[in-house]
Amino acid sequence: MSQYDEGHTIAGWTGTGIATVGATVLGVGVCAVSGVLMAGGIGILAAGVLVTWALHLTGWGKPPGVRPRGQWRMGARDLTARDGHAGCWGCRLAGRGRGAAVAGAAVAAAGASEGVPVAREPEPAAEAGRAGL
């Protein structure tokens, strides 16, 4: 296996299944020149996106990047999803992953107004091996 678990998650497979059905209905609608089937296919595709996103946010997806080998199995639930994943646009759209930055800015603003020095967190190092992607 590669160093990545290649998205073998409940959210990934569910989204793929729904998208396959939606694309099939859309394709049949195009071939049959049926606006109803085309609209239905687009609706199923949109539902697939929303279902996949909801499953990701509830921990049945995976964060971007490498997960530990112990979490590679299909039914592994991501317990860190509630706080949001760093660099995940799906979590950012849901308003997750910003809490630490907002809280840090509030503390920095309070410290600046009172003249108290505020310790800053170091910048995270770039992920090894991700530069070639």
JSON list of N, CA and C in Angstrom, two decimals, residues 26-98:
[
{"chain": "A", "resi": 26, "resn": "LEU", "atom": "N", "xyz": [-28.39, 11.52, -15.14]},
{"chain": "A", "resi": 26, "resn": "LEU", "atom": "CA", "xyz": [-28.11, 12.68, -15.99]},
{"chain": "A", "resi": 26, "resn": "LEU", "atom": "C", "xyz": [-27.80, 12.23, -17.42]},
{"chain": "A", "resi": 27, "resn": "GLY", "atom": "N", "xyz": [-26.98, 11.18, -17.56]},
{"chain": "A", "resi": 27, "resn": "GLY", "atom": "CA", "xyz": [-26.64, 10.67, -18.89]},
{"chain": "A", "resi": 27, "resn": "GLY", "atom": "C", "xyz": [-27.85, 10.13, -19.63]},
{"chain": "A", "resi": 28, "resn": "VAL", "atom": "N", "xyz": [-28.71, 9.41, -18.93]},
{"chain": "A", "resi": 28, "resn": "VAL", "atom": "CA", "xyz": [-29.94, 8.91, -19.56]},
{"chain": "A", "resi": 28, "resn": "VAL", "atom": "C", "xyz": [-30.81, 10.09, -19.98]},
{"chain": "A", "resi": 29, "resn": "GLY", "atom": "N", "xyz": [-30.85, 11.13, -19.14]},
{"chain": "A", "resi": 29, "resn": "GLY", "atom": "CA", "xyz": [-31.63, 12.32, -19.48]},
{"chain": "A", "resi": 29, "resn": "GLY", "atom": "C", "xyz": [-31.11, 13.02, -20.72]},
{"chain": "A", "resi": 30, "resn": "VAL", "atom": "N", "xyz": [-29.78, 13.06, -20.86]},
{"chain": "A", "resi": 30, "resn": "VAL", "atom": "CA", "xyz": [-29.20, 13.69, -22.05]},
{"chain": "A", "resi": 30, "resn": "VAL", "atom": "C", "xyz": [-29.53, 12.86, -23.29]},
{"chain": "A", "resi": 31, "resn": "CYS", "atom": "N", "xyz": [-29.38, 11.54, -23.18]},
{"chain": "A", "resi": 31, "resn": "CYS", "atom": "CA", "xyz": [-29.66, 10.66, -24.33]},
{"chain": "A", "resi": 31, "resn": "CYS", "atom": "C", "xyz": [-31.14, 10.68, -24.71]},
{"chain": "A", "resi": 32, "resn": "ALA", "atom": "N", "xyz": [-32.01, 10.77, -23.71]},
{"chain": "A", "resi": 32, "resn": "ALA", "atom": "CA", "xyz": [-33.45, 10.76, -23.96]},
{"chain": "A", "resi": 32, "resn": "ALA", "atom": "C", "xyz": [-34.00, 12.16, -24.21]},
{"chain": "A", "resi": 33, "resn": "VAL", "atom": "N", "xyz": [-33.14, 13.16, -24.14]},
{"chain": "A", "resi": 33, "resn": "VAL", "atom": "CA", "xyz": [-33.53, 14.56, -24.27]},
{"chain": "A", "resi": 33, "resn": "VAL", "atom": "C", "xyz": [-34.70, 14.86, -23.33]},
{"chain": "A", "resi": 34, "resn": "SER", "atom": "N", "xyz": [-34.51, 14.52, -22.07]},
{"chain": "A", "resi": 34, "resn": "SER", "atom": "CA", "xyz": [-35.53, 14.71, -21.05]},
{"chain": "A", "resi": 34, "resn": "SER", "atom": "C", "xyz": [-35.02, 15.69, -20.00]},
{"chain": "A", "resi": 35, "resn": "GLY", "atom": "N", "xyz": [-35.64, 16.84, -19.96]},
{"chain": "A", "resi": 35, "resn": "GLY", "atom": "CA", "xyz": [-35.25, 17.85, -18.98]},
{"chain": "A", "resi": 35, "resn": "GLY", "atom": "C", "xyz": [-35.50, 17.38, -17.55]},
{"chain": "A", "resi": 36, "resn": "VAL", "atom": "N", "xyz": [-36.55, 16.58, -17.36]},
{"chain": "A", "resi": 36, "resn": "VAL", "atom": "CA", "xyz": [-36.87, 16.08, -16.03]},
{"chain": "A", "resi": 36, "resn": "VAL", "atom": "C", "xyz": [-35.76, 15.16, -15.52]},
{"chain": "A", "resi": 37, "resn": "LEU", "atom": "N", "xyz": [-35.30, 14.23, -16.39]},
{"chain": "A", "resi": 37, "resn": "LEU", "atom": "CA", "xyz": [-34.22, 13.32, -15.98]},
{"chain": "A", "resi": 37, "resn": "LEU", "atom": "C", "xyz": [-32.91, 14.08, -15.77]},
{"chain": "A", "resi": 38, "resn": "MET", "atom": "N", "xyz": [-32.63, 15.07, -16.62]},
{"chain": "A", "resi": 38, "resn": "MET", "atom": "CA", "xyz": [-31.41, 15.85, -16.45]},
{"chain": "A", "resi": 38, "resn": "MET", "atom": "C", "xyz": [-31.45, 16.61, -15.12]},
{"chain": "A", "resi": 39, "resn": "ALA", "atom": "N", "xyz": [-32.57, 17.23, -14.82]},
{"chain": "A", "resi": 39, "resn": "ALA", "atom": "CA", "xyz": [-32.70, 17.96, -13.55]},
{"chain": "A", "resi": 39, "resn": "ALA", "atom": "C", "xyz": [-32.60, 16.99, -12.37]},
{"chain": "A", "resi": 40, "resn": "GLY", "atom": "N", "xyz": [-33.20, 15.81, -12.52]},
{"chain": "A", "resi": 40, "resn": "GLY", "atom": "CA", "xyz": [-33.11, 14.81, -11.47]},
{"chain": "A", "resi": 40, "resn": "GLY", "atom": "C", "xyz": [-31.68, 14.35, -11.23]},
{"chain": "A", "resi": 41, "resn": "GLY", "atom": "N", "xyz": [-30.94, 14.14, -12.32]},
{"chain": "A", "resi": 41, "resn": "GLY", "atom": "CA", "xyz": [-29.53, 13.74, -12.20]},
{"chain": "A", "resi": 41, "resn": "GLY", "atom": "C", "xyz": [-28.69, 14.80, -11.52]},
{"chain": "A", "resi": 42, "resn": "ILE", "atom": "N", "xyz": [-28.92, 16.06, -11.89]},
{"chain": "A", "resi": 42, "resn": "ILE", "atom": "CA", "xyz": [-28.19, 17.16, -11.25]},
{"chain": "A", "resi": 42, "resn": "ILE", "atom": "C", "xyz": [-28.56, 17.25, -9.77]},
{"chain": "A", "resi": 43, "resn": "GLY", "atom": "N", "xyz": [-29.84, 17.02, -9.46]},
{"chain": "A", "resi": 43, "resn": "GLY", "atom": "CA", "xyz": [-30.28, 17.03, -8.06]},
{"chain": "A", "resi": 43, "resn": "GLY", "atom": "C", "xyz": [-29.64, 15.92, -7.25]},
{"chain": "A", "resi": 44, "resn": "ILE", "atom": "N", "xyz": [-29.53, 14.73, -7.85]},
{"chain": "A", "resi": 44, "resn": "ILE", "atom": "CA", "xyz": [-28.88, 13.61, -7.16]},
{"chain": "A", "resi": 44, "resn": "ILE", "atom": "C", "xyz": [-27.40, 13.90, -6.95]},
{"chain": "A", "resi": 45, "resn": "LEU", "atom": "N", "xyz": [-26.75, 14.50, -7.94]},
{"chain": "A", "resi": 45, "resn": "LEU", "atom": "CA", "xyz": [-25.34, 14.88, -7.78]},
{"chain": "A", "resi": 45, "resn": "LEU", "atom": "C", "xyz": [-25.16, 15.89, -6.65]},
{"chain": "A", "resi": 46, "resn": "ALA", "atom": "N", "xyz": [-26.05, 16.87, -6.57]},
{"chain": "A", "resi": 46, "resn": "ALA", "atom": "CA", "xyz": [-25.97, 17.86, -5.49]},
{"chain": "A", "resi": 46, "resn": "ALA", "atom": "C", "xyz": [-26.21, 17.20, -4.13]},
{"chain": "A", "resi": 47, "resn": "ALA", "atom": "N", "xyz": [-27.15, 16.27, -4.09]},
{"chain": "A", "resi": 47, "resn": "ALA", "atom": "CA", "xyz": [-27.40, 15.54, -2.84]},
{"chain": "A", "resi": 47, "resn": "ALA", "atom": "C", "xyz": [-26.17, 14.73, -2.44]},
{"chain": "A", "resi": 48, "resn": "GLY", "atom": "N", "xyz": [-25.48, 14.16, -3.42]},
{"chain": "A", "resi": 48, "resn": "GLY", "atom": "CA", "xyz": [-24.27, 13.40, -3.14]},
{"chain": "A", "resi": 48, "resn": "GLY", "atom": "C", "xyz": [-23.19, 14.26, -2.51]},
{"chain": "A", "resi": 49, "resn": "VAL", "atom": "N", "xyz": [-23.04, 15.47, -3.02]},
{"chain": "A", "resi": 49, "resn": "VAL", "atom": "CA", "xyz": [-22.06, 16.40, -2.44]},
{"chain": "A", "resi": 49, "resn": "VAL", "atom": "C", "xyz": [-22.42, 16.71, -0.99]},
{"chain": "A", "resi": 50, "resn": "LEU", "atom": "N", "xyz": [-23.69, 17.01, -0.75]},
{"chain": "A", "resi": 50, "resn": "LEU", "atom": "CA", "xyz": [-24.12, 17.36, 0.61]},
{"chain": "A", "resi": 50, "resn": "LEU", "atom": "C", "xyz": [-24.00, 16.18, 1.58]},
{"chain": "A", "resi": 51, "resn": "VAL", "atom": "N", "xyz": [-24.35, 14.99, 1.13]},
{"chain": "A", "resi": 51, "resn": "VAL", "atom": "CA", "xyz": [-24.23, 13.80, 1.98]},
{"chain": "A", "resi": 51, "resn": "VAL", "atom": "C", "xyz": [-22.77, 13.52, 2.31]},
{"chain": "A", "resi": 52, "resn": "THR", "atom": "N", "xyz": [-21.90, 13.61, 1.31]},
{"chain": "A", "resi": 52, "resn": "THR", "atom": "CA", "xyz": [-20.48, 13.37, 1.54]},
{"chain": "A", "resi": 52, "resn": "THR", "atom": "C", "xyz": [-19.91, 14.39, 2.52]},
{"chain": "A", "resi": 53, "resn": "TRP", "atom": "N", "xyz": [-20.29, 15.65, 2.36]},
{"chain": "A", "resi": 53, "resn": "TRP", "atom": "CA", "xyz": [-19.82, 16.71, 3.25]},
{"chain": "A", "resi": 53, "resn": "TRP", "atom": "C", "xyz": [-20.31, 16.46, 4.67]},
{"chain": "A", "resi": 54, "resn": "ALA", "atom": "N", "xyz": [-21.58, 16.11, 4.83]},
{"chain": "A", "resi": 54, "resn": "ALA", "atom": "CA", "xyz": [-22.12, 15.83, 6.16]},
{"chain": "A", "resi": 54, "resn": "ALA", "atom": "C", "xyz": [-21.41, 14.65, 6.80]},
{"chain": "A", "resi": 55, "resn": "LEU", "atom": "N", "xyz": [-21.15, 13.59, 6.05]},
{"chain": "A", "resi": 55, "resn": "LEU", "atom": "CA", "xyz": [-20.43, 12.45, 6.60]},
{"chain": "A", "resi": 55, "resn": "LEU", "atom": "C", "xyz": [-19.01, 12.83, 6.99]},
{"chain": "A", "resi": 56, "resn": "HIS", "atom": "N", "xyz": [-18.35, 13.66, 6.19]},
{"chain": "A", "resi": 56, "resn": "HIS", "atom": "CA", "xyz": [-17.00, 14.13, 6.52]},
{"chain": "A", "resi": 56, "resn": "HIS", "atom": "C", "xyz": [-17.01, 14.91, 7.83]},
{"chain": "A", "resi": 57, "resn": "LEU", "atom": "N", "xyz": [-17.99, 15.79, 7.98]},
{"chain": "A", "resi": 57, "resn": "LEU", "atom": "CA", "xyz": [-18.05, 16.62, 9.19]},
{"chain": "A", "resi": 57, "resn": "LEU", "atom": "C", "xyz": [-18.38, 15.81, 10.44]},
{"chain": "A", "resi": 58, "resn": "THR", "atom": "N", "xyz": [-19.05, 14.67, 10.28]},
{"chain": "A", "resi": 58, "resn": "THR", "atom": "CA", "xyz": [-19.37, 13.84, 11.43]},
{"chain": "A", "resi": 58, "resn": "THR", "atom": "C", "xyz": [-18.27, 12.81, 11.73]},
{"chain": "A", "resi": 59, "resn": "GLY", "atom": "N", "xyz": [-17.18, 12.84, 10.97]},
{"chain": "A", "resi": 59, "resn": "GLY", "atom": "CA", "xyz": [-16.04, 11.99, 11.26]},
{"chain": "A", "resi": 59, "resn": "GLY", "atom": "C", "xyz": [-15.92, 10.75, 10.41]},
{"chain": "A", "resi": 60, "resn": "TRP", "atom": "N", "xyz": [-16.78, 10.57, 9.43]},
{"chain": "A", "resi": 60, "resn": "TRP", "atom": "CA", "xyz": [-16.71, 9.38, 8.58]},
{"chain": "A", "resi": 60, "resn": "TRP", "atom": "C", "xyz": [-15.89, 9.64, 7.32]},
{"chain": "A", "resi": 61, "resn": "GLY", "atom": "N", "xyz": [-15.30, 10.80, 7.19]},
{"chain": "A", "resi": 61, "resn": "GLY", "atom": "CA", "xyz": [-14.40, 11.10, 6.09]},
{"chain": "A", "resi": 61, "resn": "GLY", "atom": "C", "xyz": [-12.97, 11.05, 6.58]},
{"chain": "A", "resi": 62, "resn": "LYS", "atom": "N", "xyz": [-12.08, 11.75, 5.92]},
{"chain": "A", "resi": 62, "resn": "LYS", "atom": "CA", "xyz": [-10.70, 11.82, 6.38]},
{"chain": "A", "resi": 62, "resn": "LYS", "atom": "C", "xyz": [-10.16, 13.22, 6.17]},
{"chain": "A", "resi": 63, "resn": "PRO", "atom": "N", "xyz": [-9.22, 13.62, 7.01]},
{"chain": "A", "resi": 63, "resn": "PRO", "atom": "CA", "xyz": [-8.61, 14.92, 6.80]},
{"chain": "A", "resi": 63, "resn": "PRO", "atom": "C", "xyz": [-7.66, 14.86, 5.60]},
{"chain": "A", "resi": 64, "resn": "PRO", "atom": "N", "xyz": [-7.29, 16.02, 5.05]},
{"chain": "A", "resi": 64, "resn": "PRO", "atom": "CA", "xyz": [-6.33, 16.01, 3.95]},
{"chain": "A", "resi": 64, "resn": "PRO", "atom": "C", "xyz": [-4.98, 15.47, 4.44]},
{"chain": "A", "resi": 65, "resn": "GLY", "atom": "N", "xyz": [-4.28, 14.80, 3.57]},
{"chain": "A", "resi": 65, "resn": "GLY", "atom": "CA", "xyz": [-2.94, 14.32, 3.90]},
{"chain": "A", "resi": 65, "resn": "GLY", "atom": "C", "xyz": [-2.91, 12.91, 4.44]},
{"chain": "A", "resi": 66, "resn": "VAL", "atom": "N", "xyz": [-1.81, 12.59, 5.10]},
{"chain": "A", "resi": 66, "resn": "VAL", "atom": "CA", "xyz": [-1.54, 11.24, 5.58]},
{"chain": "A", "resi": 66, "resn": "VAL", "atom": "C", "xyz": [-2.20, 11.01, 6.93]},
{"chain": "A", "resi": 67, "resn": "ARG", "atom": "N", "xyz": [-2.85, 9.85, 7.08]},
{"chain": "A", "resi": 67, "resn": "ARG", "atom": "CA", "xyz": [-3.37, 9.43, 8.38]},
{"chain": "A", "resi": 67, "resn": "ARG", "atom": "C", "xyz": [-2.48, 8.32, 8.91]},
{"chain": "A", "resi": 68, "resn": "PRO", "atom": "N", "xyz": [-2.46, 8.13, 10.23]},
{"chain": "A", "resi": 68, "resn": "PRO", "atom": "CA", "xyz": [-1.69, 7.01, 10.78]},
{"chain": "A", "resi": 68, "resn": "PRO", "atom": "C", "xyz": [-2.22, 5.68, 10.23]},
{"chain": "A", "resi": 69, "resn": "ARG", "atom": "N", "xyz": [-1.34, 4.72, 10.08]},
{"chain": "A", "resi": 69, "resn": "ARG", "atom": "CA", "xyz": [-1.70, 3.42, 9.50]},
{"chain": "A", "resi": 69, "resn": "ARG", "atom": "C", "xyz": [-2.85, 2.76, 10.27]},
{"chain": "A", "resi": 70, "resn": "GLY", "atom": "N", "xyz": [-2.96, 2.97, 11.55]},
{"chain": "A", "resi": 70, "resn": "GLY", "atom": "CA", "xyz": [-4.02, 2.38, 12.34]},
{"chain": "A", "resi": 70, "resn": "GLY", "atom": "C", "xyz": [-5.41, 2.89, 11.98]},
{"chain": "A", "resi": 71, "resn": "GLN", "atom": "N", "xyz": [-5.50, 4.02, 11.27]},
{"chain": "A", "resi": 71, "resn": "GLN", "atom": "CA", "xyz": [-6.78, 4.59, 10.87]},
{"chain": "A", "resi": 71, "resn": "GLN", "atom": "C", "xyz": [-7.09, 4.37, 9.40]},
{"chain": "A", "resi": 72, "resn": "TRP", "atom": "N", "xyz": [-6.38, 3.46, 8.75]},
{"chain": "A", "resi": 72, "resn": "TRP", "atom": "CA", "xyz": [-6.57, 3.23, 7.32]},
{"chain": "A", "resi": 72, "resn": "TRP", "atom": "C", "xyz": [-7.76, 2.34, 7.02]},
{"chain": "A", "resi": 73, "resn": "ARG", "atom": "N", "xyz": [-8.28, 1.61, 7.99]},
{"chain": "A", "resi": 73, "resn": "ARG", "atom": "CA", "xyz": [-9.37, 0.68, 7.68]},
{"chain": "A", "resi": 73, "resn": "ARG", "atom": "C", "xyz": [-10.63, 1.45, 7.29]},
{"chain": "A", "resi": 74, "resn": "MET", "atom": "N", "xyz": [-11.52, 0.80, 6.61]},
{"chain": "A", "resi": 74, "resn": "MET", "atom": "CA", "xyz": [-12.71, 1.43, 6.04]},
{"chain": "A", "resi": 74, "resn": "MET", "atom": "C", "xyz": [-13.60, 2.08, 7.10]},
{"chain": "A", "resi": 75, "resn": "GLY", "atom": "N", "xyz": [-13.83, 1.42, 8.20]},
{"chain": "A", "resi": 75, "resn": "GLY", "atom": "CA", "xyz": [-14.76, 1.93, 9.20]},
{"chain": "A", "resi": 75, "resn": "GLY", "atom": "C", "xyz": [-14.13, 2.82, 10.25]},
{"chain": "A", "resi": 76, "resn": "ALA", "atom": "N", "xyz": [-12.90, 3.28, 10.04]},
{"chain": "A", "resi": 76, "resn": "ALA", "atom": "CA", "xyz": [-12.23, 4.13, 11.03]},
{"chain": "A", "resi": 76, "resn": "ALA", "atom": "C", "xyz": [-12.88, 5.50, 11.05]},
{"chain": "A", "resi": 77, "resn": "ARG", "atom": "N", "xyz": [-13.27, 5.93, 12.23]},
{"chain": "A", "resi": 77, "resn": "ARG", "atom": "CA", "xyz": [-13.89, 7.24, 12.37]},
{"chain": "A", "resi": 77, "resn": "ARG", "atom": "C", "xyz": [-12.85, 8.25, 12.83]},
{"chain": "A", "resi": 78, "resn": "ASP", "atom": "N", "xyz": [-12.86, 9.42, 12.23]},
{"chain": "A", "resi": 78, "resn": "ASP", "atom": "CA", "xyz": [-11.93, 10.48, 12.57]},
{"chain": "A", "resi": 78, "resn": "ASP", "atom": "C", "xyz": [-12.50, 11.27, 13.75]},
{"chain": "A", "resi": 79, "resn": "LEU", "atom": "N", "xyz": [-11.89, 11.10, 14.91]},
{"chain": "A", "resi": 79, "resn": "LEU", "atom": "CA", "xyz": [-12.40, 11.75, 16.11]},
{"chain": "A", "resi": 79, "resn": "LEU", "atom": "C", "xyz": [-12.01, 13.22, 16.20]},
{"chain": "A", "resi": 80, "resn": "THR", "atom": "N", "xyz": [-11.13, 13.70, 15.32]},
{"chain": "A", "resi": 80, "resn": "THR", "atom": "CA", "xyz": [-10.73, 15.10, 15.33]},
{"chain": "A", "resi": 80, "resn": "THR", "atom": "C", "xyz": [-11.58, 15.97, 14.41]},
{"chain": "A", "resi": 81, "resn": "ALA", "atom": "N", "xyz": [-12.56, 15.38, 13.74]},
{"chain": "A", "resi": 81, "resn": "ALA", "atom": "CA", "xyz": [-13.37, 16.12, 12.77]},
{"chain": "A", "resi": 81, "resn": "ALA", "atom": "C", "xyz": [-14.19, 17.22, 13.42]},
{"chain": "A", "resi": 82, "resn": "ARG", "atom": "N", "xyz": [-14.57, 17.05, 14.67]},
{"chain": "A", "resi": 82, "resn": "ARG", "atom": "CA", "xyz": [-15.39, 18.05, 15.36]},
{"chain": "A", "resi": 82, "resn": "ARG", "atom": "C", "xyz": [-14.70, 19.42, 15.45]},
{"chain": "A", "resi": 83, "resn": "ASP", "atom": "N", "xyz": [-13.38, 19.41, 15.57]},
{"chain": "A", "resi": 83, "resn": "ASP", "atom": "CA", "xyz": [-12.62, 20.65, 15.68]},
{"chain": "A", "resi": 83, "resn": "ASP", "atom": "C", "xyz": [-12.25, 21.21, 14.32]},
{"chain": "A", "resi": 84, "resn": "GLY", "atom": "N", "xyz": [-12.43, 20.44, 13.27]},
{"chain": "A", "resi": 84, "resn": "GLY", "atom": "CA", "xyz": [-12.06, 20.88, 11.92]},
{"chain": "A", "resi": 84, "resn": "GLY", "atom": "C", "xyz": [-10.65, 20.44, 11.59]},
{"chain": "A", "resi": 85, "resn": "HIS", "atom": "N", "xyz": [-10.38, 20.24, 10.32]},
{"chain": "A", "resi": 85, "resn": "HIS", "atom": "CA", "xyz": [-9.07, 19.81, 9.85]},
{"chain": "A", "resi": 85, "resn": "HIS", "atom": "C", "xyz": [-8.32, 21.01, 9.27]},
{"chain": "A", "resi": 86, "resn": "ALA", "atom": "N", "xyz": [-7.06, 21.09, 9.58]},
{"chain": "A", "resi": 86, "resn": "ALA", "atom": "CA", "xyz": [-6.23, 22.16, 9.03]},
{"chain": "A", "resi": 86, "resn": "ALA", "atom": "C", "xyz": [-6.14, 21.99, 7.52]},
{"chain": "A", "resi": 87, "resn": "GLY", "atom": "N", "xyz": [-6.38, 23.03, 6.78]},
{"chain": "A", "resi": 87, "resn": "GLY", "atom": "CA", "xyz": [-6.27, 22.99, 5.32]},
{"chain": "A", "resi": 87, "resn": "GLY", "atom": "C", "xyz": [-7.45, 22.33, 4.62]},
{"chain": "A", "resi": 88, "resn": "CYS", "atom": "N", "xyz": [-8.52, 22.06, 5.31]},
{"chain": "A", "resi": 88, "resn": "CYS", "atom": "CA", "xyz": [-9.68, 21.39, 4.71]},
{"chain": "A", "resi": 88, "resn": "CYS", "atom": "C", "xyz": [-10.75, 22.44, 4.39]},
{"chain": "A", "resi": 89, "resn": "TRP", "atom": "N", "xyz": [-11.03, 22.63, 3.10]},
{"chain": "A", "resi": 89, "resn": "TRP", "atom": "CA", "xyz": [-12.01, 23.66, 2.72]},
{"chain": "A", "resi": 89, "resn": "TRP", "atom": "C", "xyz": [-13.41, 23.27, 3.15]},
{"chain": "A", "resi": 90, "resn": "GLY", "atom": "N", "xyz": [-13.71, 21.97, 3.24]},
{"chain": "A", "resi": 90, "resn": "GLY", "atom": "CA", "xyz": [-15.02, 21.53, 3.70]},
{"chain": "A", "resi": 90, "resn": "GLY", "atom": "C", "xyz": [-15.26, 21.93, 5.16]},
{"chain": "A", "resi": 91, "resn": "CYS", "atom": "N", "xyz": [-14.23, 21.78, 5.98]},
{"chain": "A", "resi": 91, "resn": "CYS", "atom": "CA", "xyz": [-14.34, 22.19, 7.38]},
{"chain": "A", "resi": 91, "resn": "CYS", "atom": "C", "xyz": [-14.42, 23.71, 7.49]},
{"chain": "A", "resi": 92, "resn": "ARG", "atom": "N", "xyz": [-13.67, 24.41, 6.65]},
{"chain": "A", "resi": 92, "resn": "ARG", "atom": "CA", "xyz": [-13.71, 25.88, 6.69]},
{"chain": "A", "resi": 92, "resn": "ARG", "atom": "C", "xyz": [-15.09, 26.39, 6.28]},
{"chain": "A", "resi": 93, "resn": "LEU", "atom": "N", "xyz": [-15.72, 25.74, 5.28]},
{"chain": "A", "resi": 93, "resn": "LEU", "atom": "CA", "xyz": [-17.07, 26.14, 4.88]},
{"chain": "A", "resi": 93, "resn": "LEU", "atom": "C", "xyz": [-18.07, 25.94, 6.01]},
{"chain": "A", "resi": 94, "resn": "ALA", "atom": "N", "xyz": [-17.83, 24.93, 6.84]},
{"chain": "A", "resi": 94, "resn": "ALA", "atom": "CA", "xyz": [-18.71, 24.65, 7.97]},
{"chain": "A", "resi": 94, "resn": "ALA", "atom": "C", "xyz": [-18.38, 25.52, 9.18]},
{"chain": "A", "resi": 95, "resn": "GLY", "atom": "N", "xyz": [-17.35, 26.36, 9.07]},
{"chain": "A", "resi": 95, "resn": "GLY", "atom": "CA", "xyz": [-16.98, 27.23, 10.18]},
{"chain": "A", "resi": 95, "resn": "GLY", "atom": "C", "xyz": [-16.11, 26.55, 11.21]},
{"chain": "A", "resi": 96, "resn": "ARG", "atom": "N", "xyz": [-15.52, 25.43, 10.86]},
{"chain": "A", "resi": 96, "resn": "ARG", "atom": "CA", "xyz": [-14.65, 24.71, 11.79]},
{"chain": "A", "resi": 96, "resn": "ARG", "atom": "C", "xyz": [-13.19, 25.01, 11.48]},
{"chain": "A", "resi": 97, "resn": "GLY", "atom": "N", "xyz": [-12.35, 24.83, 12.48]},
{"chain": "A", "resi": 97, "resn": "GLY", "atom": "CA", "xyz": [-10.93, 25.02, 12.30]},
{"chain": "A", "resi": 97, "resn": "GLY", "atom": "C", "xyz": [-10.47, 26.45, 12.47]},
{"chain": "A", "resi": 98, "resn": "ARG", "atom": "N", "xyz": [-11.38, 27.36, 12.75]},
{"chain": "A", "resi": 98, "resn": "ARG", "atom": "CA", "xyz": [-11.01, 28.76, 12.92]},
{"chain": "A", "resi": 98, "resn": "ARG", "atom": "C", "xyz": [-10.99, 29.16, 14.39]}
]
